[in-house]
């Protein structure tokens, strides 16, 4: 069982930046693909970004391209999400997830989930 803990959420003004972190409990994490998803109240869960186990491949949701950057440090069992030029519509609960294999864009393929960290963007 891999436990994931997110951190870094908070309140930020539109146009600002925020960095989220996802930290894993064990080194198995280094073999897992990791993704970030978000869910706003009353809306469906949305794919944000993903990175493969070695960090050589990344993917982003359409509205996150060129604003968000996902990266990982396997020595520290962490994956980071740098959020720049944030918008009020980025307000949501952000959760990281990890999977052994599957489509990194699909939430149902993930094996482990964190509890999430709240991001609020003020206009």
PDB file of C-alpha atoms in Angstrom:
ATOM      1  CA  UNK A   1       0.000   0.000   0.000  1.00  0.00           C
ATOM      2  CA  UNK A   2       1.363   3.371  -1.018  1.00  0.00           C
ATOM      3  CA  UNK A   3       0.188   6.343   1.004  1.00  0.00           C
ATOM      4  CA  UNK A   4       0.164   9.681  -0.793  1.00  0.00           C
ATOM      5  CA  UNK A   5       0.066  13.024   0.979  1.00  0.00           C
ATOM      6  CA  UNK A   6      -0.529  16.304  -0.819  1.00  0.00           C
ATOM      7  CA  UNK A   7       0.606  19.683   0.416  1.00  0.00           C
ATOM      8  CA  UNK A   8       0.973  23.240  -0.774  1.00  0.00           C
ATOM      9  CA  UNK A   9      -2.616  24.240  -1.349  1.00  0.00           C
ATOM     10  CA  UNK A  10      -4.014  27.548  -0.219  1.00  0.00           C
ATOM     11  CA  UNK A  11      -5.429  30.860  -1.327  1.00  0.00           C
ATOM     12  CA  UNK A  12      -3.783  32.728  -4.181  1.00  0.00           C
ATOM     13  CA  UNK A  13      -4.752  35.705  -6.305  1.00  0.00           C
ATOM     14  CA  UNK A  14      -5.507  35.311  -9.970  1.00  0.00           C
ATOM     15  CA  UNK A  15      -2.334  35.554 -12.002  1.00  0.00           C
ATOM     16  CA  UNK A  16      -0.224  34.256  -9.162  1.00  0.00           C
ATOM     17  CA  UNK A  17       1.600  30.977  -8.629  1.00  0.00           C
ATOM     18  CA  UNK A  18       1.317  28.011  -6.340  1.00  0.00           C
ATOM     19  CA  UNK A  19       3.322  24.816  -5.976  1.00  0.00           C
ATOM     20  CA  UNK A  20       1.736  21.559  -4.874  1.00  0.00           C
ATOM     21  CA  UNK A  21       3.628  18.503  -3.693  1.00  0.00           C
ATOM     22  CA  UNK A  22       2.702  14.844  -3.493  1.00  0.00           C
ATOM     23  CA  UNK A  23       4.858  12.750  -1.175  1.00  0.00           C
ATOM     24  CA  UNK A  24       4.763   8.965  -1.060  1.00  0.00           C
ATOM     25  CA  UNK A  25       5.356   6.616   1.826  1.00  0.00           C
ATOM     26  CA  UNK A  26       7.684   4.123   0.186  1.00  0.00           C
ATOM     27  CA  UNK A  27      10.193   3.680  -2.580  1.00  0.00           C
ATOM     28  CA  UNK A  28       7.767   1.643  -4.697  1.00  0.00           C
ATOM     29  CA  UNK A  29       6.665   5.111  -5.714  1.00  0.00           C
ATOM     30  CA  UNK A  30       9.643   5.253  -8.056  1.00  0.00           C
ATOM     31  CA  UNK A  31       8.071   2.609 -10.269  1.00  0.00           C
ATOM     32  CA  UNK A  32       4.659   4.279 -10.439  1.00  0.00           C
ATOM     33  CA  UNK A  33       3.156   6.758 -12.828  1.00  0.00           C
ATOM     34  CA  UNK A  34       1.677   9.739 -11.011  1.00  0.00           C
ATOM     35  CA  UNK A  35      -1.119  12.088 -11.908  1.00  0.00           C
ATOM     36  CA  UNK A  36      -2.868  15.127 -10.531  1.00  0.00           C
ATOM     37  CA  UNK A  37      -6.623  15.486 -10.743  1.00  0.00           C
ATOM     38  CA  UNK A  38      -8.927  18.175  -9.485  1.00  0.00           C
ATOM     39  CA  UNK A  39     -12.555  18.457  -8.583  1.00  0.00           C
ATOM     40  CA  UNK A  40     -14.542  21.601  -7.970  1.00  0.00           C
ATOM     41  CA  UNK A  41     -17.875  21.560  -6.107  1.00  0.00           C
ATOM     42  CA  UNK A  42     -20.657  20.320  -8.339  1.00  0.00           C
ATOM     43  CA  UNK A  43     -18.283  19.383 -11.148  1.00  0.00           C
ATOM     44  CA  UNK A  44     -16.745  16.164 -12.391  1.00  0.00           C
ATOM     45  CA  UNK A  45     -13.192  15.207 -11.581  1.00  0.00           C
ATOM     46  CA  UNK A  46     -10.790  16.632 -14.170  1.00  0.00           C
ATOM     47  CA  UNK A  47      -7.391  15.446 -15.334  1.00  0.00           C
ATOM     48  CA  UNK A  48      -4.695  18.029 -14.599  1.00  0.00           C
ATOM     49  CA  UNK A  49      -1.294  16.501 -15.350  1.00  0.00           C
ATOM     50  CA  UNK A  50       0.627  13.247 -15.232  1.00  0.00           C
ATOM     51  CA  UNK A  51       4.197  12.006 -15.333  1.00  0.00           C
ATOM     52  CA  UNK A  52       5.587   8.550 -15.928  1.00  0.00           C
ATOM     53  CA  UNK A  53       7.770   6.682 -13.445  1.00  0.00           C
ATOM     54  CA  UNK A  54      11.097   7.971 -14.763  1.00  0.00           C
ATOM     55  CA  UNK A  55       9.890  11.473 -15.467  1.00  0.00           C
ATOM     56  CA  UNK A  56      10.579  11.310 -19.178  1.00  0.00           C
ATOM     57  CA  UNK A  57       6.971  11.695 -20.275  1.00  0.00           C
ATOM     58  CA  UNK A  58       4.360  14.211 -19.155  1.00  0.00           C
ATOM     59  CA  UNK A  59       0.838  15.113 -20.138  1.00  0.00           C
ATOM     60  CA  UNK A  60      -1.491  17.989 -19.299  1.00  0.00           C
ATOM     61  CA  UNK A  61      -5.138  18.822 -19.448  1.00  0.00           C
ATOM     62  CA  UNK A  62      -6.042  21.290 -22.178  1.00  0.00           C
ATOM     63  CA  UNK A  63      -6.489  24.339 -19.960  1.00  0.00           C
ATOM     64  CA  UNK A  64      -3.298  23.596 -18.008  1.00  0.00           C
ATOM     65  CA  UNK A  65      -0.929  23.525 -20.954  1.00  0.00           C
ATOM     66  CA  UNK A  66       1.801  26.205 -20.728  1.00  0.00           C
ATOM     67  CA  UNK A  67       0.630  27.213 -17.229  1.00  0.00           C
ATOM     68  CA  UNK A  68       1.274  24.107 -15.114  1.00  0.00           C
ATOM     69  CA  UNK A  69       4.412  21.988 -14.893  1.00  0.00           C
ATOM     70  CA  UNK A  70       4.644  18.538 -13.369  1.00  0.00           C
ATOM     71  CA  UNK A  71       7.953  17.095 -12.212  1.00  0.00           C
ATOM     72  CA  UNK A  72       9.208  14.390  -9.903  1.00  0.00           C
ATOM     73  CA  UNK A  73      12.112  13.632  -7.625  1.00  0.00           C
ATOM     74  CA  UNK A  74      12.257   9.876  -7.152  1.00  0.00           C
ATOM     75  CA  UNK A  75      15.044  10.149  -4.580  1.00  0.00           C
ATOM     76  CA  UNK A  76      12.625  12.076  -2.365  1.00  0.00           C
ATOM     77  CA  UNK A  77       9.479  10.173  -3.396  1.00  0.00           C
ATOM     78  CA  UNK A  78       7.801  13.393  -4.493  1.00  0.00           C
ATOM     79  CA  UNK A  79       5.938  14.760  -7.449  1.00  0.00           C
ATOM     80  CA  UNK A  80       5.408  18.482  -7.758  1.00  0.00           C
ATOM     81  CA  UNK A  81       2.879  20.541  -9.653  1.00  0.00           C
ATOM     82  CA  UNK A  82       3.930  24.118 -10.351  1.00  0.00           C
ATOM     83  CA  UNK A  83       0.904  26.239 -11.121  1.00  0.00           C
ATOM     84  CA  UNK A  84       1.500  29.606 -12.788  1.00  0.00           C
ATOM     85  CA  UNK A  85      -0.907  32.242 -14.067  1.00  0.00           C
ATOM     86  CA  UNK A  86      -3.683  30.715 -12.021  1.00  0.00           C
ATOM     87  CA  UNK A  87      -7.293  31.590 -12.719  1.00  0.00           C
ATOM     88  CA  UNK A  88     -10.439  31.554 -10.578  1.00  0.00           C
ATOM     89  CA  UNK A  89     -11.577  28.489 -12.512  1.00  0.00           C
ATOM     90  CA  UNK A  90      -8.531  26.621 -11.154  1.00  0.00           C
ATOM     91  CA  UNK A  91     -10.212  26.604  -7.746  1.00  0.00           C
ATOM     92  CA  UNK A  92     -10.706  22.976  -6.722  1.00  0.00           C
ATOM     93  CA  UNK A  93      -9.562  20.134  -4.530  1.00  0.00           C
ATOM     94  CA  UNK A  94      -6.347  18.827  -6.066  1.00  0.00           C
ATOM     95  CA  UNK A  95      -5.490  15.166  -5.552  1.00  0.00           C
ATOM     96  CA  UNK A  96      -2.501  13.147  -6.589  1.00  0.00           C
ATOM     97  CA  UNK A  97      -2.713   9.514  -7.563  1.00  0.00           C
ATOM     98  CA  UNK A  98      -0.306   6.750  -8.501  1.00  0.00           C
ATOM     99  CA  UNK A  99      -0.601   3.685 -10.690  1.00  0.00           C
ATOM    100  CA  UNK A 100       1.438   0.647 -11.669  1.00  0.00           C
ATOM    101  CA  UNK A 101       0.276   0.724 -15.278  1.00  0.00           C
ATOM    102  CA  UNK A 102      -2.511   2.081 -17.408  1.00  0.00           C
ATOM    103  CA  UNK A 103      -3.618   5.277 -19.020  1.00  0.00           C
ATOM    104  CA  UNK A 104      -2.232   8.121 -16.944  1.00  0.00           C
ATOM    105  CA  UNK A 105      -5.014  10.409 -18.139  1.00  0.00           C
ATOM    106  CA  UNK A 106      -7.756   8.135 -16.801  1.00  0.00           C
ATOM    107  CA  UNK A 107      -8.648   8.373 -13.108  1.00  0.00           C
ATOM    108  CA  UNK A 108     -10.090   4.852 -12.985  1.00  0.00           C
ATOM    109  CA  UNK A 109      -6.671   3.370 -13.871  1.00  0.00           C
ATOM    110  CA  UNK A 110      -5.030   4.660 -10.700  1.00  0.00           C
ATOM    111  CA  UNK A 111      -4.324   2.384  -7.751  1.00  0.00           C
ATOM    112  CA  UNK A 112      -3.580   4.850  -4.954  1.00  0.00           C
ATOM    113  CA  UNK A 113      -5.031   8.247  -4.085  1.00  0.00           C
ATOM    114  CA  UNK A 114      -4.199  10.997  -1.658  1.00  0.00           C
ATOM    115  CA  UNK A 115      -6.738  12.985   0.352  1.00  0.00           C
ATOM    116  CA  UNK A 116      -6.257  16.144  -1.629  1.00  0.00           C
ATOM    117  CA  UNK A 117      -5.248  19.727  -0.988  1.00  0.00           C
ATOM    118  CA  UNK A 118      -7.548  22.680  -1.541  1.00  0.00           C
ATOM    119  CA  UNK A 119      -6.640  25.455  -3.943  1.00  0.00           C
ATOM    120  CA  UNK A 120      -8.646  28.667  -4.031  1.00  0.00           C
ATOM    121  CA  UNK A 121      -7.974  31.417  -6.554  1.00  0.00           C
ATOM    122  CA  UNK A 122      -9.431  34.842  -5.903  1.00  0.00           C
ATOM    123  CA  UNK A 123     -10.261  37.250  -8.694  1.00  0.00           C
TER     124      UNK A 123
END
